[in-house]
XYZ file of C-alpha atoms in Angstrom:
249
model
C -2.376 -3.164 27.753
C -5.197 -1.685 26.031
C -8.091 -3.178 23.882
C -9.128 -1.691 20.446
C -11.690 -3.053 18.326
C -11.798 -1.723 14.789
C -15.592 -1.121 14.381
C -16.641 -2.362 10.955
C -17.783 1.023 9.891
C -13.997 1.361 9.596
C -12.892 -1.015 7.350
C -10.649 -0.070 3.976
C -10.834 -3.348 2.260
C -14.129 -5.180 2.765
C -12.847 -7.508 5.725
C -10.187 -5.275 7.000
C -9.607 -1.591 8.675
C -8.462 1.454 6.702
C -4.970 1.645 7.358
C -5.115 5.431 8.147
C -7.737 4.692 10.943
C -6.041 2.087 12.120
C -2.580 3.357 12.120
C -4.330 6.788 13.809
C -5.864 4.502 17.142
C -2.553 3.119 17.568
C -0.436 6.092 17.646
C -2.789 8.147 20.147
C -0.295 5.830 22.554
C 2.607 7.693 21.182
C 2.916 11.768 21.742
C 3.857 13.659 19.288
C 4.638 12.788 16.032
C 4.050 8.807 15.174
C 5.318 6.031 12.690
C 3.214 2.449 12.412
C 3.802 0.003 10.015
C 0.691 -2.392 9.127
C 1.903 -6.151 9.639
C -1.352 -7.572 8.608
C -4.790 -6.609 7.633
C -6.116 -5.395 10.595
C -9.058 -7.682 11.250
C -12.628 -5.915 11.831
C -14.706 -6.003 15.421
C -12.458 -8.431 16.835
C -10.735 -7.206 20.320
C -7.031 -6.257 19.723
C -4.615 -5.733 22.581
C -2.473 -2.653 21.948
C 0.903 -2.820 24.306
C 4.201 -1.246 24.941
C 7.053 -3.386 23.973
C 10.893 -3.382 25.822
C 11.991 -1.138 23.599
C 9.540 1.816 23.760
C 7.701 0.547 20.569
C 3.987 0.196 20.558
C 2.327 -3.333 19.283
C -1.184 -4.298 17.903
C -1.791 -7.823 18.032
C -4.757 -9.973 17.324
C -4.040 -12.606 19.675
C -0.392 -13.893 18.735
C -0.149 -11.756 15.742
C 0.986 -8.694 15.462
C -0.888 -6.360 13.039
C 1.207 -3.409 13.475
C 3.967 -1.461 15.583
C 4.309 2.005 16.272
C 7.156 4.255 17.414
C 7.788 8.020 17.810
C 9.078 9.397 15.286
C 10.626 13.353 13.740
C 7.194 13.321 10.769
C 9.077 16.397 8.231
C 7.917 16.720 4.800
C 10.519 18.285 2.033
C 7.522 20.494 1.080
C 4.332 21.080 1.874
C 1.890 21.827 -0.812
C -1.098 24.134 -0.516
C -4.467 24.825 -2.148
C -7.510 27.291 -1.847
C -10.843 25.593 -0.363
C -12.195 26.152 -3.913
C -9.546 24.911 -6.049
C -9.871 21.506 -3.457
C -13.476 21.313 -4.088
C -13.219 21.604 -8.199
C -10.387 18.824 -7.604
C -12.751 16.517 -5.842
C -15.009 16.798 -9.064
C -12.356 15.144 -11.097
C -12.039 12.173 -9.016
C -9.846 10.195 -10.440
C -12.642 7.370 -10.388
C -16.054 6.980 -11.822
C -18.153 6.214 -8.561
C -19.026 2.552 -10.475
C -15.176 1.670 -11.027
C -14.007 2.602 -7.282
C -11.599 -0.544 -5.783
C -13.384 -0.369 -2.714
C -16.625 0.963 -2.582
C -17.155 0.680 1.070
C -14.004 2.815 2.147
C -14.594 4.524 4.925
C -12.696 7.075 3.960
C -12.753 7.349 0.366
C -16.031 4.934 -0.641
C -18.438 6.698 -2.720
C -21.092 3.902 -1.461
C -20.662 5.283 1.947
C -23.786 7.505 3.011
C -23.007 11.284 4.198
C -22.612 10.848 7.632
C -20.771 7.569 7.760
C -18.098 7.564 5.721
C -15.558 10.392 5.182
C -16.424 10.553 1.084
C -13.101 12.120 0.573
C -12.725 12.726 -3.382
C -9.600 12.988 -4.566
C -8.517 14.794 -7.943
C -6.082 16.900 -9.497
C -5.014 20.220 -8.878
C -5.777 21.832 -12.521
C -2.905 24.197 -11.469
C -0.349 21.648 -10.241
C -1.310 19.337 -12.868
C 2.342 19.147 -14.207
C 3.943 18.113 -10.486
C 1.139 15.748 -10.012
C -0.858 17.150 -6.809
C -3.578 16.134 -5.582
C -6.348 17.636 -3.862
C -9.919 17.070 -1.870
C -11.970 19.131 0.656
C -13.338 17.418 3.563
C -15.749 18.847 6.026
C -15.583 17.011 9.570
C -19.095 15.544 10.878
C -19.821 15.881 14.388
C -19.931 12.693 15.610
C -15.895 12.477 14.945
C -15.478 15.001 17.813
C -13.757 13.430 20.607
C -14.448 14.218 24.496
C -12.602 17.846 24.125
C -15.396 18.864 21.127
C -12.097 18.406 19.028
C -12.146 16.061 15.605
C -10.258 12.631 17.135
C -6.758 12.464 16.085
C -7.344 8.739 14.025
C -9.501 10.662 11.829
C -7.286 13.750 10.574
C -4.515 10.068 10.087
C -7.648 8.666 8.217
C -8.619 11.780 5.974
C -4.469 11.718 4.689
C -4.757 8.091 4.063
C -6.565 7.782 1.067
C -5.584 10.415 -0.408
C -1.861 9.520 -0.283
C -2.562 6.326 -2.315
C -4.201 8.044 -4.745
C -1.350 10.225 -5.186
C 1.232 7.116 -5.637
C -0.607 6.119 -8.779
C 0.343 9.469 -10.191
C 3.005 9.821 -12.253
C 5.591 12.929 -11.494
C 7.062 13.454 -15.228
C 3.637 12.884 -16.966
C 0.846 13.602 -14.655
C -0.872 10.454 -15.625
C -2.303 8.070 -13.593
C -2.574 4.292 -13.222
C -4.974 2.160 -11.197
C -2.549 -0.128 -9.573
C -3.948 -1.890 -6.560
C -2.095 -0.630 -3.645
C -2.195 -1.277 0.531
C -0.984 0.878 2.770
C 2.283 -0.488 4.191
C 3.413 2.098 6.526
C 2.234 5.800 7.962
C 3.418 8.601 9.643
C 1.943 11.821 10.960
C 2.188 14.747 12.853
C -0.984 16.594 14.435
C -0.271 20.086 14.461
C -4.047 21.195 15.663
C -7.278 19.612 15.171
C -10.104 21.104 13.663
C -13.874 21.167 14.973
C -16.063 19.168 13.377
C -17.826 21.513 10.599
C -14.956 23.542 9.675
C -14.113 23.366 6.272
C -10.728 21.408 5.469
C -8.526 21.240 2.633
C -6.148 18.070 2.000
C -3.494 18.097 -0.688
C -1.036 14.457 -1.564
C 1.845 14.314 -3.970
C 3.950 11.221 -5.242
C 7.344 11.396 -3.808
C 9.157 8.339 -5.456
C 8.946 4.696 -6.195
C 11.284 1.445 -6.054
C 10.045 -1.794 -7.022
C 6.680 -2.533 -5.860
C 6.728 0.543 -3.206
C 5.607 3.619 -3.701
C 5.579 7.053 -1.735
C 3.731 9.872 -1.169
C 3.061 12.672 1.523
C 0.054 14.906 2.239
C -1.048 18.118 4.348
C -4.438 18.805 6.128
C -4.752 22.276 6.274
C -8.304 24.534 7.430
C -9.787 27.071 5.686
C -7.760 29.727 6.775
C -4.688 28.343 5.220
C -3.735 26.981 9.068
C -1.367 23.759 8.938
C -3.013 21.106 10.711
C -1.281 17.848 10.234
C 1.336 16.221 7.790
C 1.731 12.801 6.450
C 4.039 10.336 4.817
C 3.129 7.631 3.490
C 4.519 3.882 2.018
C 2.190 1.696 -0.213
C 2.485 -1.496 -1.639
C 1.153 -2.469 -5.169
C -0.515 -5.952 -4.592
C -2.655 -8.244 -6.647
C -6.742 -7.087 -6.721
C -7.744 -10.403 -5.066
C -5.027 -9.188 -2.185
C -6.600 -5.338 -2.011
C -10.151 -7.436 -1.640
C -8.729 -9.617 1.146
C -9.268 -12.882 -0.888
């Protein structure tokens, strides 16, 4: 059994973790490619034990509660899309929120009110030349204080930097290329590290819609560097929920 404490610089929702984060810590249990579903808002700087069930699963729990489970699992996208380091920066100008109308501020991943240097202040827009199938894109340049012991960018923060992005992408619409602003939570995540970057090399993250039913939606993303070098994948489940649930009221 292991502790984790999500460290409130790592919160999603204002008295929660980002999923991404938290789905990351809990899957560097499980080698290779990873699949956690969030059972509850994972509560911030309180000590969770993370354990190994019967069945080879991997468990979060905040006391009696479980917050999330993890297994291995085969993470293959149907496609991967791709974009330039300069087409992802002129995406991230056309955020698809003013800084003033953000759902969560605070995000450590995608909150505009996070300084440079704390938060990841991943901006996510549309590709002007992928418009029509709805991709997304955002450049994000790793700080150093994300390396790990091996001088490497930790592996919860390449699951963090395809987080956001992914829900971003749900709220697009394939046929149209419109967007809405339903209020989604990320339900489940999985991932597969290919290679991690350093921290101050240039990275490029693309997210695309890949269906809805009821009040789920889908999506998958890519994290690639500079050089056009695949460094992780993602796939993603969200779940549209009322604001006062996103805010954790």
């Amino acid at each position: 059994m292991t502790e984790i404490i999500i460290a409130n610089r790592y919160c999603g929702p204002p008295n929660s973790g980002n999923g991404g984060y938290v789905c990351g810590r809990l899957a560097r249990h499980i080698p290779g490619g990873a699949e956690v579903t969030l059972r509850a808002p994972p509560p911030l700087d309180t000590p969770l034990d993370a354990a190994a069930t019967d069945d080879g699963m991997w468990e979060l729990r905040d006391g009696a509660k479980v917050v999330a489970t993890g297994r291995a699992s085969n993470v293959e996208l149907a496609r991967i899309e791709t974009a330039s380091l300069q087409d992802a920066r002129a995406a991230g100008l056309l955020a698809l929120f003013e800084p003033h109308e953000h759902p969560l501020p605070n995000c450590f991943v995608c909150g505009p009110a996070r300084a440079q240097g704390d938060g990841l202040r991943i901006f996510t827009g549309p590709l002007r030349r992928r418009r029509e199938n709805a991709v997304l894109a955002a450049s994000w340049t790793p700080d150093p204080d994300l390396a790990a012991e091996d001088g490497l960018v930790a592996s919860e923060f390449l699951w963090s930097a395809l987080d956001c992005p992914t829900g971003f992408a749900c709220n697009c619409n394939q046929q149209s290329g419109t967007y809405d602003k339903t209020p989604l939570l990320l339900g489940r995540m999985a991932a597969r590290i290919e290679a991690r970057p350093r921290p101050g090399e240039p990275c490029i993250i693309t997210a695309w819609p890949t269906g809805r039913d009821g009040r789920k939606r889908t999506a998958d993303a890519a994290l690639h560097d500079e050089g056009g070098r695949l460094l992780a994948v993602a796939r993603t489940t969200w779940i549209a929920v009322e604001r006062d649930v996103l805010l954790g009221r």
